Coordinates of C-alpha atoms in Angstrom, one line a residue:
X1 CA -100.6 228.0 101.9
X2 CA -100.7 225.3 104.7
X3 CA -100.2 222.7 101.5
X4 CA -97.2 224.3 101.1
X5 CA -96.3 224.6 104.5
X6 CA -96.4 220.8 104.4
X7 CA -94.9 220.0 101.0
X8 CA -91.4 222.2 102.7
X9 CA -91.2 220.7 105.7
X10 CA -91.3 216.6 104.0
X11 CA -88.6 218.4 101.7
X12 CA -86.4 219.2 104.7
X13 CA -87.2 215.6 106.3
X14 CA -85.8 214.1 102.9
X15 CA -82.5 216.4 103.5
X16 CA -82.2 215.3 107.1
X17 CA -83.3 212.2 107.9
X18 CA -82.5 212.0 110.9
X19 CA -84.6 214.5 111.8
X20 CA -87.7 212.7 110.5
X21 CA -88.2 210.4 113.3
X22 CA -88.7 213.8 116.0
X23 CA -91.0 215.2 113.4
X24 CA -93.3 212.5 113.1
X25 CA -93.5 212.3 116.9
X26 CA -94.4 215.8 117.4
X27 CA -97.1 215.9 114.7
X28 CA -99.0 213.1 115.9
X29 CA -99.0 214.7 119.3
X30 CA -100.4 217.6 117.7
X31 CA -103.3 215.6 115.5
X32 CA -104.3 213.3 118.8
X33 CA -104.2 216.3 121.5
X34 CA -107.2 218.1 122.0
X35 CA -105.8 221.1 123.0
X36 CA -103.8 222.0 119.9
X37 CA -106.0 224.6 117.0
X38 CA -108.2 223.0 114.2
X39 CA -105.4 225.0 112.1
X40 CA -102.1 223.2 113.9
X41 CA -104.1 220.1 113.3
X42 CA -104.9 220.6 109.3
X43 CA -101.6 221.6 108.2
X44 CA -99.7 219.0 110.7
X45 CA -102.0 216.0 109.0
X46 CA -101.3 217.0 105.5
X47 CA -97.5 217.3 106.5
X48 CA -97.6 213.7 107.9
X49 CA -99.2 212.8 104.2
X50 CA -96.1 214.5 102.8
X51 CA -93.9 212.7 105.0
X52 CA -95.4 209.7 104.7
X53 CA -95.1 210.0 100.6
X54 CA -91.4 209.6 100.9
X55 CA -91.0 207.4 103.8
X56 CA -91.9 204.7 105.6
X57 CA -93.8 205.6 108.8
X58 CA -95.1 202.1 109.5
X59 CA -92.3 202.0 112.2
X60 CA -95.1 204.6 114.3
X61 CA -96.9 201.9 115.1
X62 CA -100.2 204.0 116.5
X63 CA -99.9 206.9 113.6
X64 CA -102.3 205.4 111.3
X65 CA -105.1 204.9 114.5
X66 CA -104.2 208.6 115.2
X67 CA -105.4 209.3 111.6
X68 CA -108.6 207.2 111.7
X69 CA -109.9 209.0 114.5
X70 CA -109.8 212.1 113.0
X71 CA -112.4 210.8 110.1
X72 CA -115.1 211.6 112.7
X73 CA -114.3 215.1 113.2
X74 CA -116.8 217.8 112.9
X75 CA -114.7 219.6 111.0
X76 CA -114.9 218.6 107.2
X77 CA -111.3 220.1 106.2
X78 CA -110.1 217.9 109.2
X79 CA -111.8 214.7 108.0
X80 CA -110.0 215.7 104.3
X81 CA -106.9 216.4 105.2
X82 CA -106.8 213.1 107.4
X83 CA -108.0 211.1 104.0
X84 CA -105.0 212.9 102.3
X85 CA -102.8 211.8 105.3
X86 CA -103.9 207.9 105.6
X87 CA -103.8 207.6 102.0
X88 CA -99.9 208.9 102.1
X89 CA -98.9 207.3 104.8
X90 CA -100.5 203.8 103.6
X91 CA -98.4 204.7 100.0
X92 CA -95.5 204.6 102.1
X93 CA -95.7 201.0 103.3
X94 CA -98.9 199.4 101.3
X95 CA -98.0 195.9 102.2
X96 CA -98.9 197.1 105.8
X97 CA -101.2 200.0 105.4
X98 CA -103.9 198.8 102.6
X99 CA -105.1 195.6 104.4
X100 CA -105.8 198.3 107.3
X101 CA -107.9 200.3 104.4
X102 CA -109.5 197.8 102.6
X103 CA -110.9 195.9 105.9
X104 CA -112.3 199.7 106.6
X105 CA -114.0 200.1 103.7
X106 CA -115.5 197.1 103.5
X107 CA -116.7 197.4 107.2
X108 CA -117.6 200.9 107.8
X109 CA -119.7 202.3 106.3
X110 CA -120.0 205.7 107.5
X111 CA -116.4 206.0 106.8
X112 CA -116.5 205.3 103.6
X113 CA -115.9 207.8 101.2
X114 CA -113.2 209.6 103.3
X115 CA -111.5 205.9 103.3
X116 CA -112.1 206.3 99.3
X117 CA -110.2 208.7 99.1
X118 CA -107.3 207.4 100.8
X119 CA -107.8 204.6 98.7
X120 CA -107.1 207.2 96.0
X121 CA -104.0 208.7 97.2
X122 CA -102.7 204.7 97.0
X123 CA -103.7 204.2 93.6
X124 CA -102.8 207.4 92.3
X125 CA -99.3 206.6 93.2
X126 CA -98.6 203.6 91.8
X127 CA -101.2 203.9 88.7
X128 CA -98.4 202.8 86.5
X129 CA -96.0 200.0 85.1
X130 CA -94.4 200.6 88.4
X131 CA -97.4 200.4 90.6
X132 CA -98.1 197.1 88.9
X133 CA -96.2 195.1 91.3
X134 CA -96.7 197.1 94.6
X135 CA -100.4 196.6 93.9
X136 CA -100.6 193.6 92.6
X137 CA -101.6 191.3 95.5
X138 CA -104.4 193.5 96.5
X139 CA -105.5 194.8 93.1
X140 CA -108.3 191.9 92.9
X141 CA -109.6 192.7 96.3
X142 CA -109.1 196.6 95.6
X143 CA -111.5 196.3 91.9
X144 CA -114.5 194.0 93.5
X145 CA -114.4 196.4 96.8
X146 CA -114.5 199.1 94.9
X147 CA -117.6 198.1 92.4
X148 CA -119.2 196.9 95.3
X149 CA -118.7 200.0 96.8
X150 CA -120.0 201.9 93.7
X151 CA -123.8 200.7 94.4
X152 CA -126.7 202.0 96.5
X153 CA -124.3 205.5 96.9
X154 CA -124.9 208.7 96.5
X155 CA -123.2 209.9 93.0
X156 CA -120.3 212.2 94.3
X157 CA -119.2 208.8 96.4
X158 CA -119.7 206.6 93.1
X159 CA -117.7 209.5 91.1
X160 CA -114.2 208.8 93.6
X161 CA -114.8 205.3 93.2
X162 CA -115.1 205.7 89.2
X163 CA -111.8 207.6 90.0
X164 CA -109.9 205.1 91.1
X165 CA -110.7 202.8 89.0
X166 CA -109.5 204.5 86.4
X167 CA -106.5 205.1 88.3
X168 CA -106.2 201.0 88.5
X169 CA -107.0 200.5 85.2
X170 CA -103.9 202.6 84.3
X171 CA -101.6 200.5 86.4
X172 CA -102.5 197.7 85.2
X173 CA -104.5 198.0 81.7
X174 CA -104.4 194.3 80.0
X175 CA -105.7 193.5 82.8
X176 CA -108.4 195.8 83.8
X177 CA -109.6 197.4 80.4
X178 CA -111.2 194.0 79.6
X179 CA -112.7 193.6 82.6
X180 CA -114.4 197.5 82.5
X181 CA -115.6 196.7 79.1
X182 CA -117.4 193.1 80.3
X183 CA -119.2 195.4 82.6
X184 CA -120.5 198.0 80.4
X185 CA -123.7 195.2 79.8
X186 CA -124.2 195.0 83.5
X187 CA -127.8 195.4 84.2
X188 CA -126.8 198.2 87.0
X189 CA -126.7 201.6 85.5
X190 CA -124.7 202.7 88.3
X191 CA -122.3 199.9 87.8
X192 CA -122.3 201.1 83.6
X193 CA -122.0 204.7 84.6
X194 CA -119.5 204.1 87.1
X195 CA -117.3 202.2 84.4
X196 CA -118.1 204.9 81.4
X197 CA -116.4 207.5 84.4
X198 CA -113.6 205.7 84.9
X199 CA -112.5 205.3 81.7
X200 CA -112.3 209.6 81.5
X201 CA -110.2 209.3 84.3
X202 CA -108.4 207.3 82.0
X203 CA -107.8 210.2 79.6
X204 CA -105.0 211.5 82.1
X205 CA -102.5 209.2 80.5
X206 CA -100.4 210.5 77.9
X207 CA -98.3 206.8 77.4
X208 CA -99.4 205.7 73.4
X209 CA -99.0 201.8 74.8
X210 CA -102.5 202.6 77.4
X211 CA -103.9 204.3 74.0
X212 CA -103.2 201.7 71.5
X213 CA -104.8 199.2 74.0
X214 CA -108.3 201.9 74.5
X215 CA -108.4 202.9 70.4
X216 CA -110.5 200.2 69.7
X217 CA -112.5 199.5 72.8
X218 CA -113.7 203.5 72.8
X219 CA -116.6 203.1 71.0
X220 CA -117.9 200.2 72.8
X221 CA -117.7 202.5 76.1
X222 CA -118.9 205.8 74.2
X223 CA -121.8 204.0 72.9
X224 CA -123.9 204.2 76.6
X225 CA -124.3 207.9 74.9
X226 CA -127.7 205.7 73.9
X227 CA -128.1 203.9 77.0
X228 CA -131.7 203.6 78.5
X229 CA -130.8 205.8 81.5
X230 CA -130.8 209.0 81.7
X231 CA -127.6 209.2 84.3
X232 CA -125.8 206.6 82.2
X233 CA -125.9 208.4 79.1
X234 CA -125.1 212.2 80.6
X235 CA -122.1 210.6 82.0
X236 CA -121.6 209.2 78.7
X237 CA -121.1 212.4 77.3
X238 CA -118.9 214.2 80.0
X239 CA -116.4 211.2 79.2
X240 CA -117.1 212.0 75.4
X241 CA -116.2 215.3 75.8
X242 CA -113.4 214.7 77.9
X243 CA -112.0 212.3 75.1
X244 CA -112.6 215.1 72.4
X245 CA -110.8 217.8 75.1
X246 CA -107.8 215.7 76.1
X247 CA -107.7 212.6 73.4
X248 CA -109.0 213.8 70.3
X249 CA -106.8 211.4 68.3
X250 CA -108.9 208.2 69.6
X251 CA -112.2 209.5 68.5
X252 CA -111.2 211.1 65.1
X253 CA -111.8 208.2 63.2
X254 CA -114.9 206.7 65.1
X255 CA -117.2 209.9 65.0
X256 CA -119.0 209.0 62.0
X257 CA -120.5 206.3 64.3
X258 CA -120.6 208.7 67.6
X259 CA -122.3 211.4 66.1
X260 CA -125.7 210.8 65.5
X261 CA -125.6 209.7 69.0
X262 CA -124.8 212.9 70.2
X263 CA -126.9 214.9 67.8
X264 CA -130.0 212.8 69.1
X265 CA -129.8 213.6 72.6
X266 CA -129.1 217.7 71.8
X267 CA -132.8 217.1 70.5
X268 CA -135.9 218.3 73.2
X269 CA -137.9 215.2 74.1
X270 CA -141.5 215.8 75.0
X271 CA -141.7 212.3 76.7
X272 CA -138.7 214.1 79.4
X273 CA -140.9 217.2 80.2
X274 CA -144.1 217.1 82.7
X275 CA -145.7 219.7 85.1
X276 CA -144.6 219.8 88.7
X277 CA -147.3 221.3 91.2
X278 CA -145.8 223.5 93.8
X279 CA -148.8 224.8 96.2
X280 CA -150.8 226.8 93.8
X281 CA -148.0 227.0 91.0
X282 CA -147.6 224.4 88.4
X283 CA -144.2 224.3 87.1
X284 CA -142.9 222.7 84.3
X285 CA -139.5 220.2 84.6
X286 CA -137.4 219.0 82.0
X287 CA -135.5 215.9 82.9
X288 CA -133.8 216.4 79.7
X289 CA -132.2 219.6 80.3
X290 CA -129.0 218.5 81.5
X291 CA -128.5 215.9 79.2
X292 CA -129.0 218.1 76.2
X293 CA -126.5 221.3 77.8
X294 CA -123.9 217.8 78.1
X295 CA -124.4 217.4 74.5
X296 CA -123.8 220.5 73.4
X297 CA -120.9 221.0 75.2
X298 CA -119.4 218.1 73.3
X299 CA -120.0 219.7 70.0
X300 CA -118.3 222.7 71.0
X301 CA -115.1 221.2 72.2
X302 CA -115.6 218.7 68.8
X303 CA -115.8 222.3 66.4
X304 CA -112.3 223.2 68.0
X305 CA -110.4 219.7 68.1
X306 CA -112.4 217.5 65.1
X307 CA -113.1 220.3 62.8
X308 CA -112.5 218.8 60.2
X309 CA -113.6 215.3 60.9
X310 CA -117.2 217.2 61.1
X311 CA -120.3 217.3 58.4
X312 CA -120.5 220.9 58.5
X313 CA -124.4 220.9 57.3
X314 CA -125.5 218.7 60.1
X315 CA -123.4 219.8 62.5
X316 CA -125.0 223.4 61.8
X317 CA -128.3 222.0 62.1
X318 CA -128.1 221.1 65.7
X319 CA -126.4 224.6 66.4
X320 CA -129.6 226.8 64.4
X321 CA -131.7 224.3 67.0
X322 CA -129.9 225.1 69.8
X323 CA -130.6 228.8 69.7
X324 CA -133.8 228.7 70.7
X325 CA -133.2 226.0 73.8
X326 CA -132.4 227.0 77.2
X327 CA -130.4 230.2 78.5
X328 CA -126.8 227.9 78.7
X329 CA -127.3 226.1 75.4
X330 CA -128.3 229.0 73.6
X331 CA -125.4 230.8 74.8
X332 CA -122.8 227.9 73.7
X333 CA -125.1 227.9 70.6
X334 CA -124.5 231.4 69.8
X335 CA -120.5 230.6 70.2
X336 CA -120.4 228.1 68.3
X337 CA -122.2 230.0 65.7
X338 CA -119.6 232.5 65.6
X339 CA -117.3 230.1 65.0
X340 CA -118.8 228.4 62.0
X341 CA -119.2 231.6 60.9
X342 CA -115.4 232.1 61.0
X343 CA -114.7 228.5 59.4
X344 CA -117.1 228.0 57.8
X345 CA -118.9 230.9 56.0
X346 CA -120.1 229.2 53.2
X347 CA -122.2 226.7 54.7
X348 CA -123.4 229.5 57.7
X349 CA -124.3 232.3 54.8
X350 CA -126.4 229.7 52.8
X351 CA -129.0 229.4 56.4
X352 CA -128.8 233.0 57.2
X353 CA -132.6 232.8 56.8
X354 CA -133.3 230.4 59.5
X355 CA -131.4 231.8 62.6
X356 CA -134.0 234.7 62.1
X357 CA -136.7 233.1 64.1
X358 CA -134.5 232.4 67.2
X359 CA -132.8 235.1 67.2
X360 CA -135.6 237.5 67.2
X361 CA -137.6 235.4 69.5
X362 CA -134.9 235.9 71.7
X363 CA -134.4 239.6 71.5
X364 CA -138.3 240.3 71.5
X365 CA -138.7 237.9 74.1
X366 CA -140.8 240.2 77.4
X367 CA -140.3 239.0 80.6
X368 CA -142.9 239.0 83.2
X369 CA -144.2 241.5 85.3
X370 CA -143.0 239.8 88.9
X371 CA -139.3 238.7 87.5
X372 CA -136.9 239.1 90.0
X373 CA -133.7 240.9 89.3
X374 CA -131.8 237.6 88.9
X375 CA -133.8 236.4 85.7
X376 CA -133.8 239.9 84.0
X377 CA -130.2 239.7 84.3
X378 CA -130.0 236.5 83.4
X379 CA -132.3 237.6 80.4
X380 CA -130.3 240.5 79.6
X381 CA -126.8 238.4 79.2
X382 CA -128.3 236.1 76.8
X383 CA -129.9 238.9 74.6
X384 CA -125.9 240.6 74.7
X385 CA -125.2 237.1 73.5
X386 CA -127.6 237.0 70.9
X387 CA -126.7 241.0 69.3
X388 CA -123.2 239.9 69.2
X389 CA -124.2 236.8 67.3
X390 CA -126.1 238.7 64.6
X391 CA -123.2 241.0 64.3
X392 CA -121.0 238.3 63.4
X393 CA -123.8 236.6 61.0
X394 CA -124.4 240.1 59.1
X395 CA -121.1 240.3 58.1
X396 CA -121.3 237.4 56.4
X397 CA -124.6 238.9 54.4
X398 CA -123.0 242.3 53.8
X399 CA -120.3 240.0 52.3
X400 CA -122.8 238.4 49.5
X401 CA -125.8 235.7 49.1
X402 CA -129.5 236.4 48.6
X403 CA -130.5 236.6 52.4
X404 CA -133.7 238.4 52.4
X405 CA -135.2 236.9 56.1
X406 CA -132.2 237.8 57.1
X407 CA -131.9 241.2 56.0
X408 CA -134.7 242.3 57.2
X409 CA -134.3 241.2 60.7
X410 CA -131.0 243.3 61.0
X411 CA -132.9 246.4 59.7
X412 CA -135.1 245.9 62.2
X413 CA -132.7 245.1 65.2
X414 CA -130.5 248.5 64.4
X415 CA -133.7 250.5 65.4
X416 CA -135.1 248.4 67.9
X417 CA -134.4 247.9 72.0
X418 CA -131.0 246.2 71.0
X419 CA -129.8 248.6 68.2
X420 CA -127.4 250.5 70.2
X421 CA -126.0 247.4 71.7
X422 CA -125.9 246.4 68.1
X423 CA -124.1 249.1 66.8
X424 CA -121.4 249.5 70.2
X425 CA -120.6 245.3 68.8
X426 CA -119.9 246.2 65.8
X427 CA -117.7 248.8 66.6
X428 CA -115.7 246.6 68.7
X429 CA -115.8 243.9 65.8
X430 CA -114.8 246.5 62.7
X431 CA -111.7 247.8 65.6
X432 CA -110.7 244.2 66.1
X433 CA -110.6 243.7 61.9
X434 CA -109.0 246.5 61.3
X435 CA -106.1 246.1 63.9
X436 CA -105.3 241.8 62.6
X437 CA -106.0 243.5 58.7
X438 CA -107.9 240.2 57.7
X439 CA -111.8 239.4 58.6
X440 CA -112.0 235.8 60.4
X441 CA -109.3 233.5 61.1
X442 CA -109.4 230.2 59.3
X443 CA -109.7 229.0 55.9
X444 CA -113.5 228.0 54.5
X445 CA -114.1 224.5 55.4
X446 CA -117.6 224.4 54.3

């Protein structure tokens, strides 16, 4: 609402200009007085941000001091909102205001990732052919302030800094795209996973010139999917999977060499798992964990934008794996199982036989004695999971193929803990069929 608020009142300044000048008065009176609410504060900064969008404030020659002082606030939606504002404002007049911005990043540390962000605002308004020559005399300083910024930090500060980068990049890609590719050999891996991040902030672009310019370079970037650290490569795959949500078309005809990148890390490595002693308890940790959910996240937006640039066997493989891995990636296994199952039934009928195993292991599966109520319902959600996947999978039995393993699994499931869950699915499935008049949705691509 107080966004709003803001966005209407810059609207009526661009209607009446001459009213402009007043307003800008009384809202920095009401961001440097003490007396005035946290609230009259918030929505007055992002309306000075608004302002500042459309005009040039530079004329106010204390405004931008105002803002500063406001990054040490102990309110956190205060210390935003003045981010938003100086970053506006700065857009409005960057010949004067960026210097300011630049010399505070580079000399205040504390300040820094709320000055990031401002730095962001800039960028993201002129991250374009436009923006090219607005930016241009500070783009040099911008890029080497902003990589050395990207060291030493914590990762949400490196993850605005990856952001505008990308946003740079964009304005000014022969330029920039060469120089994020020299650094993906850096021997930093925060410097290669800040790089491999900006370019998915690249993926916002829809212009085919930036694309042409990225189609071959994508692979180079995509390849830190392999990269010896374990950050590196799960940012790796957030930007792959960003490419195959947004992009598709640039990794279409590369994922013969992408693939078996991804497929290795869905994989559980022993050498990522060790024992954690907590007081009494020994626990067990899987540094791996996150790294393999990443991964299979990819090959589920890949099964609904590359279908059919996918080896359906090996692809398959991965998913069967995956149903016996953790409570997320057995869940986006059992989806994406589904969906084979719809597009591919062929290929999902002839390895009927070893889902068994998982699936039962799953559904059989006793929890302990002390669980609290969070992990039985945790438990609980991916054994609905798991019914609705079999009732998907034996329809594809009932439908033909010697499935024997198979068979006998749902015989048992229909009288077991799960069988009325099992039965109350397949309801809803036969309903569904029966209402569209055709079972599954796609041609066999097996």
């Amino acid at each position: 609402a107080y966004s709003t608020v803001a966005q209407c009142i810059a609207i009526i300044c661009v209607s009446s200009p001459h009213y402009c000048n007043n307003t800008v008065v009384e809202l920095s009176k009401m961001i440097g007085e003490p007396k005035y609410s946290e609230s009259i504060k918030y929505v007055s900064l992002l309306t000075l941000g608004e302002i500042g969008r459309k005009f040039d404030l530079s004329s106010h020659s204390r405004l931008h001091v105002t803002i500063l002082s406001l990054f040490s606030a102990h309110s956190e939606d205060i210390k935003s909102a003045a981010a938003f504002a100086l970053g506006n404002v700065s857009a409005g007049n960057v010949s004067k205001y960026l210097p300011i911005v630049i010399k505070e990043i580079t000399t205040d540390p504390k300040k820094r990732y709320l000055l990031l962000h401002s730095l962001k605002e800039i960028i993201s308004r002129y991250s374009n052919e436009d923006g090219v020559k607005a930016l241009g005399p500070f783009a040099d300083d911008i890029w080497n302030i902003l990589f050395d910024s990207g060291e030493n930090i914590e990762e949400g500060t490196r993850g605005v800094v990856a952001e505008c980068l990308g946003k740079l990049t964009l304005a000014n890609p022969n330029k920039f795209l060469p120089e994020l590719q020299k650094r993906l050999r850096s021997g930093s891996a925060q410097t290669r996973g800040t790089v491999v991040t900006a370019i998915k902030f690249t993926f916002i672009n829809q212009g085919q010139e930036y694309d042409e310019l990225l189609r071959p370079l994508i692979v180079d970037f995509l390849s830190l999917i392999q990269d010896s650290d374990l950050n590196v490569r799960r940012l790796s795959l957030s930007t792959l999977n960003s490419a195959a949500h947004n992009k598709p078309y640039l990794i279409r005809d590369v994922l013969g060499q992408l693939l078996p990148l991804l497929y290795s890390e869905t994989e559980v490595k022993d050498n990522l798992i060790h024992m954690v002693e907590m007081g009494p308890f020994k626990h067990k940790v899987d540094d791996g964990l996150d790294i393999r959910k990443s991964a299979y996240e990819c090959m589920y937006t890949l099964l609904e934008t590359c279908l059919d640039k996918l080896e359906i066997y090996s692809f398959l493989s991965r998913v069967i794996d995956g149903l016996a891995d953790q409570h997320d990636i057995a869940i986006l296994s059992h989806t994406m199982l589904i969906r084979l199952a719809q597009v591919a039934p062929t290929a999902v009928t002839q390895r009927l036989d070893e889902t068994v195993e998982p699936l039962k292991g799953t559904l059989t599966y006793r929890m302990k004695d002390n669980a609290v109520k969070s992990e039985i319902d945790k438990n609980n959600e991916l054994c609905r999971s798991a019914v609705r996947t079999v009732v998907a999978l034996n329809r594809l039995a009932e439908q033909g193929g010697s499935t024997p393993k198979f068979d006998a699994f749902i015989r048992d499931t229909k009288v077991g803990q799960w069988g009325d869950q099992f039965n109350t699915y397949q309801s809803e499935m036969e309903s569904k069929e029966s209402g569209s008049g055709h079972v599954g949705d796609s041609m066999d691509t097996s």
